[in-house]
């Protein structure tokens, strides 16, 4: 027979105090004297008292849950970010509800409304590539549900954001290819309505311009952040009369598609075409040749995003200023781009 859980009412009766006194003592309220608090805590431990989470959520008007919306959970980038979010959320007593937009505005809209109906305490989101309308984020604010953006953010919404230095990372990736002797560098990027796509494209262009190299429209192709975009872009680029001698892809998933196409077409990397990605997925180092890339601190992005949303949830006052934290990616040089063997000690 299962043992019945002791209640606050029963603890209060045994101690000869009110239920509110026991409740405040268990919450470590300064209104309760140390001696009374000690008696309550000792009896609660002896009777194996466990607070009712539903009752606690009603008391605090919280559900101790946060919603997380990502474009694609199968993408290892987002899986790693979620790992960082869960690490912090679990330590602070919150559950995480995970949703996927599948890169569509309609699914993203449905996710935000479902989170609001479930009375989540806050939302962390990386927007879909087709999101152009922001009203659903404002609806969350109307329900007093705070939002924090990570990786892909809405610039017009005033809230905390955790981003990667997309411009600087793209600039460094392109300059690395230039330092390897590449002079005809193409770029395969994501949808231009995403700030990360625009920033990475701008970093690529500025690196070319500042090194006296040409920016050619036919060498810039955009699409989804996926394998197929890179695969078809590589065939398109290598069919040009003026073929590029290097390709900088705005994500490792795009770069993997480029890598596959170049191998099928018979091009040697990096001798004939050097290749750079952006993300450092686990599979990138296992390709032949291994993929050079920009390493993003994904787990740390998740941790910092979770800390910011929980601080918003638990704060008794609205923040005076919102933070935009920009994490720095690191250059990881591997054989797909390394024409000069002495280029970097980070080579593997």
mmCIF file of C-alpha atoms in Angstrom:
data_model
loop_
_atom_site.group_PDB
_atom_site.id
_atom_site.type_symbol
_atom_site.label_atom_id
_atom_site.label_comp_id
_atom_site.label_asym_id
_atom_site.label_seq_id
_atom_site.Cartn_x
_atom_site.Cartn_y
_atom_site.Cartn_z
ATOM 1 C CA UNK A 1 0.000 0.000 0.000
ATOM 2 C CA UNK A 2 1.430 3.389 -1.002
ATOM 3 C CA UNK A 3 2.266 5.756 1.851
ATOM 4 C CA UNK A 4 0.112 8.897 1.914
ATOM 5 C CA UNK A 5 1.898 12.199 1.327
ATOM 6 C CA UNK A 6 1.868 14.517 4.328
ATOM 7 C CA UNK A 7 0.233 17.914 3.766
ATOM 8 C CA UNK A 8 0.990 21.428 5.025
ATOM 9 C CA UNK A 9 -2.243 21.207 7.052
ATOM 10 C CA UNK A 10 -1.005 18.088 8.843
ATOM 11 C CA UNK A 11 2.423 19.617 9.520
ATOM 12 C CA UNK A 12 0.750 22.730 10.947
ATOM 13 C CA UNK A 13 -1.518 20.676 13.216
ATOM 14 C CA UNK A 14 1.395 18.627 14.590
ATOM 15 C CA UNK A 15 3.473 21.756 15.242
ATOM 16 C CA UNK A 16 0.578 23.753 16.638
ATOM 17 C CA UNK A 17 0.992 26.628 14.194
ATOM 18 C CA UNK A 18 -1.015 27.994 11.257
ATOM 19 C CA UNK A 19 -0.805 26.658 7.706
ATOM 20 C CA UNK A 20 0.476 30.039 6.500
ATOM 21 C CA UNK A 21 3.347 29.865 9.024
ATOM 22 C CA UNK A 22 4.391 26.436 7.705
ATOM 23 C CA UNK A 23 4.071 27.638 4.100
ATOM 24 C CA UNK A 24 6.228 30.721 4.746
ATOM 25 C CA UNK A 25 8.833 28.687 6.660
ATOM 26 C CA UNK A 26 9.126 26.230 3.758
ATOM 27 C CA UNK A 27 9.655 29.180 1.397
ATOM 28 C CA UNK A 28 12.385 30.535 3.731
ATOM 29 C CA UNK A 29 10.390 33.739 4.345
ATOM 30 C CA UNK A 30 12.067 36.404 6.485
ATOM 31 C CA UNK A 31 8.727 36.844 8.280
ATOM 32 C CA UNK A 32 9.291 33.579 10.188
ATOM 33 C CA UNK A 33 11.720 33.409 13.080
ATOM 34 C CA UNK A 34 14.738 31.068 12.868
ATOM 35 C CA UNK A 35 13.556 28.777 15.685
ATOM 36 C CA UNK A 36 10.106 28.230 14.142
ATOM 37 C CA UNK A 37 11.667 27.785 10.715
ATOM 38 C CA UNK A 38 14.011 25.138 12.102
ATOM 39 C CA UNK A 39 11.111 23.208 13.701
ATOM 40 C CA UNK A 40 9.085 23.273 10.490
ATOM 41 C CA UNK A 41 11.983 22.139 8.282
ATOM 42 C CA UNK A 42 12.998 19.355 10.648
ATOM 43 C CA UNK A 43 9.456 17.960 10.790
ATOM 44 C CA UNK A 44 9.053 18.310 6.999
ATOM 45 C CA UNK A 45 12.224 16.263 6.485
ATOM 46 C CA UNK A 46 11.160 13.665 9.071
ATOM 47 C CA UNK A 47 7.754 13.253 7.427
ATOM 48 C CA UNK A 48 9.236 13.286 3.865
ATOM 49 C CA UNK A 49 7.119 16.289 2.926
ATOM 50 C CA UNK A 50 7.105 17.033 -0.816
ATOM 51 C CA UNK A 51 5.361 20.180 -2.153
ATOM 52 C CA UNK A 52 2.544 19.700 -4.642
ATOM 53 C CA UNK A 53 3.920 21.213 -7.884
ATOM 54 C CA UNK A 54 0.440 22.091 -9.188
ATOM 55 C CA UNK A 55 -0.461 23.879 -5.983
ATOM 56 C CA UNK A 56 2.917 25.628 -6.011
ATOM 57 C CA UNK A 57 2.341 26.876 -9.555
ATOM 58 C CA UNK A 58 -1.059 28.252 -8.561
ATOM 59 C CA UNK A 59 0.461 29.922 -5.512
ATOM 60 C CA UNK A 60 3.199 31.597 -7.558
ATOM 61 C CA UNK A 61 1.090 31.991 -10.700
ATOM 62 C CA UNK A 62 3.753 30.059 -12.587
ATOM 63 C CA UNK A 63 3.784 26.731 -14.394
ATOM 64 C CA UNK A 64 7.571 26.327 -14.091
ATOM 65 C CA UNK A 65 7.760 25.542 -17.797
ATOM 66 C CA UNK A 66 9.291 27.323 -20.776
ATOM 67 C CA UNK A 67 8.587 26.810 -24.459
ATOM 68 C CA UNK A 68 11.411 26.464 -26.989
ATOM 69 C CA UNK A 69 10.686 26.853 -30.715
ATOM 70 C CA UNK A 70 13.343 25.842 -33.239
ATOM 71 C CA UNK A 71 13.166 25.504 -37.034
ATOM 72 C CA UNK A 72 14.314 21.858 -37.034
ATOM 73 C CA UNK A 73 15.194 19.685 -34.039
ATOM 74 C CA UNK A 74 17.004 17.221 -36.329
ATOM 75 C CA UNK A 75 19.557 19.947 -37.059
ATOM 76 C CA UNK A 76 22.484 19.180 -34.695
ATOM 77 C CA UNK A 77 23.016 22.932 -34.189
ATOM 78 C CA UNK A 78 19.610 23.293 -32.539
ATOM 79 C CA UNK A 79 19.935 19.996 -30.661
ATOM 80 C CA UNK A 80 23.086 21.335 -29.002
ATOM 81 C CA UNK A 81 21.430 24.669 -28.152
ATOM 82 C CA UNK A 82 18.495 22.791 -26.580
ATOM 83 C CA UNK A 83 20.996 20.816 -24.495
ATOM 84 C CA UNK A 84 22.326 24.078 -23.040
ATOM 85 C CA UNK A 85 18.791 25.360 -22.392
ATOM 86 C CA UNK A 86 17.767 22.182 -20.570
ATOM 87 C CA UNK A 87 20.958 22.212 -18.499
ATOM 88 C CA UNK A 88 20.084 25.593 -16.965
ATOM 89 C CA UNK A 89 16.304 25.064 -16.836
ATOM 90 C CA UNK A 90 16.620 21.778 -14.929
ATOM 91 C CA UNK A 91 18.988 23.305 -12.370
ATOM 92 C CA UNK A 92 16.467 26.085 -11.699
ATOM 93 C CA UNK A 93 13.420 23.815 -11.461
ATOM 94 C CA UNK A 94 11.813 24.387 -14.872
ATOM 95 C CA UNK A 95 10.599 21.949 -17.519
ATOM 96 C CA UNK A 96 11.230 22.551 -21.219
ATOM 97 C CA UNK A 97 8.575 22.093 -23.923
ATOM 98 C CA UNK A 98 10.134 21.782 -27.388
ATOM 99 C CA UNK A 99 8.366 22.773 -30.611
ATOM 100 C CA UNK A 100 9.428 22.753 -34.282
ATOM 101 C CA UNK A 101 8.376 25.311 -36.871
ATOM 102 C CA UNK A 102 9.807 23.256 -39.768
ATOM 103 C CA UNK A 103 10.897 26.603 -41.279
ATOM 104 C CA UNK A 104 7.286 27.723 -41.838
ATOM 105 C CA UNK A 105 5.535 30.793 -40.482
ATOM 106 C CA UNK A 106 2.219 28.931 -40.100
ATOM 107 C CA UNK A 107 3.742 26.244 -37.843
ATOM 108 C CA UNK A 108 5.599 28.882 -35.842
ATOM 109 C CA UNK A 109 2.347 30.777 -35.306
ATOM 110 C CA UNK A 110 0.591 27.581 -34.149
ATOM 111 C CA UNK A 111 3.477 26.827 -31.758
ATOM 112 C CA UNK A 112 3.370 30.248 -30.103
ATOM 113 C CA UNK A 113 -0.403 30.036 -29.619
ATOM 114 C CA UNK A 114 -0.171 26.555 -28.137
ATOM 115 C CA UNK A 115 2.525 27.714 -25.714
ATOM 116 C CA UNK A 116 0.301 30.609 -24.650
ATOM 117 C CA UNK A 117 -2.629 28.229 -24.101
ATOM 118 C CA UNK A 118 -0.427 26.007 -21.932
ATOM 119 C CA UNK A 119 0.438 29.032 -19.775
ATOM 120 C CA UNK A 120 4.198 28.623 -20.188
ATOM 121 C CA UNK A 121 6.201 31.143 -18.170
ATOM 122 C CA UNK A 122 8.382 32.208 -21.107
ATOM 123 C CA UNK A 123 9.459 31.377 -24.652
ATOM 124 C CA UNK A 124 12.849 30.933 -26.308
ATOM 125 C CA UNK A 125 12.742 31.052 -30.082
ATOM 126 C CA UNK A 126 14.878 30.910 -33.194
ATOM 127 C CA UNK A 127 12.597 32.130 -35.973
ATOM 128 C CA UNK A 128 11.803 30.250 -39.181
ATOM 129 C CA UNK A 129 13.285 31.315 -42.506
ATOM 130 C CA UNK A 130 9.790 32.268 -43.787
ATOM 131 C CA UNK A 131 8.789 34.467 -40.830
ATOM 132 C CA UNK A 132 8.048 38.041 -41.896
ATOM 133 C CA UNK A 133 5.138 39.016 -39.635
ATOM 134 C CA UNK A 134 5.855 39.598 -35.928
ATOM 135 C CA UNK A 135 2.352 39.907 -34.483
ATOM 136 C CA UNK A 136 2.436 36.462 -32.847
ATOM 137 C CA UNK A 137 5.398 37.552 -30.708
ATOM 138 C CA UNK A 138 3.484 40.634 -29.626
ATOM 139 C CA UNK A 139 0.545 38.371 -28.710
ATOM 140 C CA UNK A 140 2.834 36.546 -26.278
ATOM 141 C CA UNK A 141 3.688 39.870 -24.651
ATOM 142 C CA UNK A 142 -0.061 40.582 -24.389
ATOM 143 C CA UNK A 143 -0.350 37.335 -22.396
ATOM 144 C CA UNK A 144 2.555 38.510 -20.154
ATOM 145 C CA UNK A 145 4.788 35.760 -21.542
ATOM 146 C CA UNK A 146 8.352 37.055 -22.036
ATOM 147 C CA UNK A 147 10.325 36.104 -25.157
ATOM 148 C CA UNK A 148 14.080 35.738 -25.729
ATOM 149 C CA UNK A 149 15.477 35.175 -29.241
ATOM 150 C CA UNK A 150 18.555 33.075 -29.984
ATOM 151 C CA UNK A 151 20.570 32.667 -33.210
ATOM 152 C CA UNK A 152 17.764 33.989 -35.454
ATOM 153 C CA UNK A 153 16.104 37.082 -34.006
ATOM 154 C CA UNK A 154 13.467 39.654 -34.922
ATOM 155 C CA UNK A 155 15.319 42.956 -34.919
ATOM 156 C CA UNK A 156 12.172 45.054 -34.306
ATOM 157 C CA UNK A 157 11.163 43.253 -31.078
ATOM 158 C CA UNK A 158 12.708 44.786 -27.948
ATOM 159 C CA UNK A 159 13.860 41.892 -25.756
ATOM 160 C CA UNK A 160 16.988 39.912 -24.827
ATOM 161 C CA UNK A 161 18.817 38.225 -27.719
ATOM 162 C CA UNK A 162 21.711 35.747 -27.849
ATOM 163 C CA UNK A 163 23.412 35.783 -31.238
ATOM 164 C CA UNK A 164 26.612 34.750 -32.959
ATOM 165 C CA UNK A 165 28.924 37.289 -34.601
ATOM 166 C CA UNK A 166 27.745 36.237 -38.062
ATOM 167 C CA UNK A 167 29.391 39.153 -39.837
ATOM 168 C CA UNK A 168 32.779 38.683 -38.163
ATOM 169 C CA UNK A 169 32.698 34.920 -38.601
ATOM 170 C CA UNK A 170 31.907 35.196 -42.305
ATOM 171 C CA UNK A 171 34.590 37.849 -42.764
ATOM 172 C CA UNK A 172 37.206 35.615 -41.101
ATOM 173 C CA UNK A 173 36.112 32.546 -43.074
ATOM 174 C CA UNK A 174 36.384 34.427 -46.387
ATOM 175 C CA UNK A 175 39.708 36.001 -45.437
ATOM 176 C CA UNK A 176 41.050 32.540 -44.593
ATOM 177 C CA UNK A 177 40.222 31.423 -48.149
ATOM 178 C CA UNK A 178 41.934 34.552 -49.509
ATOM 179 C CA UNK A 179 45.016 33.780 -47.412
ATOM 180 C CA UNK A 180 45.097 30.316 -48.999
ATOM 181 C CA UNK A 181 45.507 31.969 -52.403
ATOM 182 C CA UNK A 182 41.843 31.807 -53.540
ATOM 183 C CA UNK A 183 40.774 34.733 -55.703
ATOM 184 C CA UNK A 184 37.372 33.679 -57.131
ATOM 185 C CA UNK A 185 35.297 33.001 -54.034
ATOM 186 C CA UNK A 186 31.577 32.163 -54.232
ATOM 187 C CA UNK A 187 29.005 32.260 -51.448
ATOM 188 C CA UNK A 188 26.010 29.977 -50.848
ATOM 189 C CA UNK A 189 23.784 31.520 -48.181
ATOM 190 C CA UNK A 190 20.386 31.270 -46.512
ATOM 191 C CA UNK A 191 17.191 33.215 -47.128
ATOM 192 C CA UNK A 192 17.847 36.956 -47.170
ATOM 193 C CA UNK A 193 14.880 37.767 -44.887
ATOM 194 C CA UNK A 194 16.942 36.297 -42.027
ATOM 195 C CA UNK A 195 19.435 38.663 -40.407
ATOM 196 C CA UNK A 196 21.987 35.852 -40.019
ATOM 197 C CA UNK A 197 21.947 35.318 -43.803
ATOM 198 C CA UNK A 198 22.359 39.025 -44.558
ATOM 199 C CA UNK A 199 25.135 39.447 -41.988
ATOM 200 C CA UNK A 200 27.106 36.451 -43.238
ATOM 201 C CA UNK A 201 26.722 37.604 -46.845
ATOM 202 C CA UNK A 202 27.918 41.101 -45.885
ATOM 203 C CA UNK A 203 30.940 39.735 -44.039
ATOM 204 C CA UNK A 204 31.843 37.711 -47.145
ATOM 205 C CA UNK A 205 31.461 40.729 -49.452
ATOM 206 C CA UNK A 206 33.433 43.092 -47.225
ATOM 207 C CA UNK A 207 36.320 40.620 -46.949
ATOM 208 C CA UNK A 208 36.508 40.445 -50.741
ATOM 209 C CA UNK A 209 36.295 44.226 -51.198
ATOM 210 C CA UNK A 210 38.907 45.023 -48.547
ATOM 211 C CA UNK A 211 41.287 42.562 -50.188
ATOM 212 C CA UNK A 212 40.761 44.036 -53.639
ATOM 213 C CA UNK A 213 38.735 41.103 -55.001
ATOM 214 C CA UNK A 214 35.633 41.167 -57.170
ATOM 215 C CA UNK A 215 32.103 40.548 -55.862
ATOM 216 C CA UNK A 216 30.176 38.850 -58.673
ATOM 217 C CA UNK A 217 26.394 38.380 -58.483
ATOM 218 C CA UNK A 218 26.519 35.012 -60.271
ATOM 219 C CA UNK A 219 28.794 33.701 -57.511
ATOM 220 C CA UNK A 220 26.187 34.394 -54.805
ATOM 221 C CA UNK A 221 23.316 31.895 -54.400
ATOM 222 C CA UNK A 222 20.726 31.782 -51.592
ATOM 223 C CA UNK A 223 18.178 29.228 -50.401
ATOM 224 C CA UNK A 224 17.256 27.087 -47.406
ATOM 225 C CA UNK A 225 19.855 26.225 -44.762
ATOM 226 C CA UNK A 226 20.026 22.641 -45.987
ATOM 227 C CA UNK A 227 21.954 20.006 -47.914
ATOM 228 C CA UNK A 228 19.919 20.374 -51.113
ATOM 229 C CA UNK A 229 20.630 24.105 -51.415
ATOM 230 C CA UNK A 230 24.374 23.450 -51.318
ATOM 231 C CA UNK A 231 24.179 20.489 -53.680
ATOM 232 C CA UNK A 232 22.283 22.336 -56.429
ATOM 233 C CA UNK A 233 24.272 25.546 -55.918
ATOM 234 C CA UNK A 234 27.557 23.695 -56.476
ATOM 235 C CA UNK A 235 26.332 22.293 -59.790
ATOM 236 C CA UNK A 236 25.160 25.791 -60.810
ATOM 237 C CA UNK A 237 28.440 27.443 -59.829
ATOM 238 C CA UNK A 238 30.702 24.875 -61.465
ATOM 239 C CA UNK A 239 28.739 25.150 -64.719
ATOM 240 C CA UNK A 240 29.686 28.837 -65.054
ATOM 241 C CA UNK A 241 32.213 29.954 -67.639
ATOM 242 C CA UNK A 242 34.043 31.749 -64.807
ATOM 243 C CA UNK A 243 34.113 28.992 -62.183
ATOM 244 C CA UNK A 244 34.976 29.856 -58.559
ATOM 245 C CA UNK A 245 38.120 28.445 -56.955
ATOM 246 C CA UNK A 246 36.545 28.528 -53.468
ATOM 247 C CA UNK A 247 33.081 28.402 -51.905
ATOM 248 C CA UNK A 248 32.067 29.805 -48.533
ATOM 249 C CA UNK A 249 28.801 28.240 -47.346
ATOM 250 C CA UNK A 250 26.705 30.023 -44.703
ATOM 251 C CA UNK A 251 26.152 26.767 -42.777
ATOM 252 C CA UNK A 252 27.722 23.337 -42.504
ATOM 253 C CA UNK A 253 24.500 21.763 -43.773
ATOM 254 C CA UNK A 254 24.794 23.824 -46.969
ATOM 255 C CA UNK A 255 28.532 23.062 -47.142
ATOM 256 C CA UNK A 256 27.895 19.304 -46.870
ATOM 257 C CA UNK A 257 25.664 19.540 -49.954
ATOM 258 C CA UNK A 258 28.388 21.479 -51.792
ATOM 259 C CA UNK A 259 30.976 18.897 -50.670
ATOM 260 C CA UNK A 260 28.865 16.032 -52.033
ATOM 261 C CA UNK A 261 28.331 17.721 -55.402
ATOM 262 C CA UNK A 262 32.016 18.629 -55.830
ATOM 263 C CA UNK A 263 33.023 15.016 -55.215
ATOM 264 C CA UNK A 264 30.440 13.785 -57.729
ATOM 265 C CA UNK A 265 31.692 16.303 -60.280
ATOM 266 C CA UNK A 266 35.258 15.100 -59.743
ATOM 267 C CA UNK A 267 36.756 18.309 -58.314
ATOM 268 C CA UNK A 268 39.594 17.962 -55.819
ATOM 269 C CA UNK A 269 39.282 19.880 -52.541
ATOM 270 C CA UNK A 270 41.102 22.136 -51.830
ATOM 271 C CA UNK A 271 43.418 21.966 -54.856
ATOM 272 C CA UNK A 272 40.750 22.902 -57.412
ATOM 273 C CA UNK A 273 37.983 24.230 -55.141
ATOM 274 C CA UNK A 274 38.466 25.144 -51.472
ATOM 275 C CA UNK A 275 35.423 24.885 -49.198
ATOM 276 C CA UNK A 276 34.407 26.560 -45.912
ATOM 277 C CA UNK A 277 31.308 25.999 -43.778
ATOM 278 C CA UNK A 278 29.803 27.680 -40.708
ATOM 279 C CA UNK A 279 28.685 25.756 -37.565
ATOM 280 C CA UNK A 280 31.061 22.794 -37.021
ATOM 281 C CA UNK A 281 28.567 19.941 -36.982
ATOM 282 C CA UNK A 282 29.941 16.655 -35.653
ATOM 283 C CA UNK A 283 29.852 15.084 -39.131
ATOM 284 C CA UNK A 284 31.945 17.894 -40.651
ATOM 285 C CA UNK A 285 35.236 16.489 -39.350
ATOM 286 C CA UNK A 286 34.357 13.023 -40.725
ATOM 287 C CA UNK A 287 33.966 14.060 -44.368
ATOM 288 C CA UNK A 288 36.676 13.284 -46.934
ATOM 289 C CA UNK A 289 38.311 15.748 -46.971
ATOM 290 C CA UNK A 290 37.261 17.071 -43.529
ATOM 291 C CA UNK A 291 35.349 20.362 -43.696
ATOM 292 C CA UNK A 292 36.867 23.673 -42.595
ATOM 293 C CA UNK A 293 34.312 25.730 -40.705
ATOM 294 C CA UNK A 294 33.502 28.387 -38.123
ATOM 295 C CA UNK A 295 32.841 26.821 -34.715
ATOM 296 C CA UNK A 296 29.742 28.232 -33.001
ATOM 297 C CA UNK A 297 29.399 27.964 -29.190
ATOM 298 C CA UNK A 298 25.963 26.310 -29.441
ATOM 299 C CA UNK A 299 25.687 24.816 -25.935
ATOM 300 C CA UNK A 300 26.751 28.133 -24.398
ATOM 301 C CA UNK A 301 24.181 29.935 -26.553
ATOM 302 C CA UNK A 302 21.519 27.671 -25.032
ATOM 303 C CA UNK A 303 22.756 28.245 -21.492
ATOM 304 C CA UNK A 304 22.825 32.024 -21.821
ATOM 305 C CA UNK A 305 19.411 32.116 -23.508
ATOM 306 C CA UNK A 306 17.892 30.073 -20.671
ATOM 307 C CA UNK A 307 19.491 32.279 -18.013
ATOM 308 C CA UNK A 308 18.059 35.412 -19.639
ATOM 309 C CA UNK A 309 14.498 34.073 -20.008
ATOM 310 C CA UNK A 310 14.464 32.756 -16.427
ATOM 311 C CA UNK A 311 15.742 36.092 -15.130
ATOM 312 C CA UNK A 312 12.870 37.808 -16.966
ATOM 313 C CA UNK A 313 10.361 35.337 -15.542
ATOM 314 C CA UNK A 314 11.603 35.627 -11.957
ATOM 315 C CA UNK A 315 12.259 39.373 -11.910
ATOM 316 C CA UNK A 316 9.759 41.425 -9.895
ATOM 317 C CA UNK A 317 10.378 44.472 -12.084
ATOM 318 C CA UNK A 318 10.621 44.851 -15.876
ATOM 319 C CA UNK A 319 14.219 45.296 -17.121
ATOM 320 C CA UNK A 320 15.469 48.832 -17.696
ATOM 321 C CA UNK A 321 17.539 47.685 -20.679
ATOM 322 C CA UNK A 322 17.510 44.555 -22.835
ATOM 323 C CA UNK A 323 20.758 42.745 -23.632
ATOM 324 C CA UNK A 324 22.004 41.520 -26.992
ATOM 325 C CA UNK A 325 24.786 39.043 -26.322
ATOM 326 C CA UNK A 326 27.034 38.282 -29.287
ATOM 327 C CA UNK A 327 29.114 35.108 -29.061
ATOM 328 C CA UNK A 328 32.295 34.784 -31.126
ATOM 329 C CA UNK A 329 32.760 31.854 -33.551
ATOM 330 C CA UNK A 330 36.249 30.351 -33.938
ATOM 331 C CA UNK A 331 38.032 29.385 -37.142
ATOM 332 C CA UNK A 332 38.556 25.626 -37.520
ATOM 333 C CA UNK A 333 40.832 24.875 -40.463
ATOM 334 C CA UNK A 334 40.682 21.383 -41.954
ATOM 335 C CA UNK A 335 41.735 19.885 -45.258
ATOM 336 C CA UNK A 336 38.822 21.128 -47.394
ATOM 337 C CA UNK A 337 40.363 24.628 -47.447
ATOM 338 C CA UNK A 338 43.973 24.165 -46.409
ATOM 339 C CA UNK A 339 46.147 24.857 -49.418
ATOM 340 C CA UNK A 340 49.023 26.165 -47.295
ATOM 341 C CA UNK A 341 50.127 23.634 -44.691
ATOM 342 C CA UNK A 342 51.545 26.283 -42.348
ATOM 343 C CA UNK A 343 48.277 28.239 -42.263
ATOM 344 C CA UNK A 344 47.167 27.546 -38.684
ATOM 345 C CA UNK A 345 47.924 25.502 -35.582
ATOM 346 C CA UNK A 346 44.140 24.825 -35.346
ATOM 347 C CA UNK A 347 44.316 22.483 -38.354
ATOM 348 C CA UNK A 348 43.088 18.943 -37.919
#
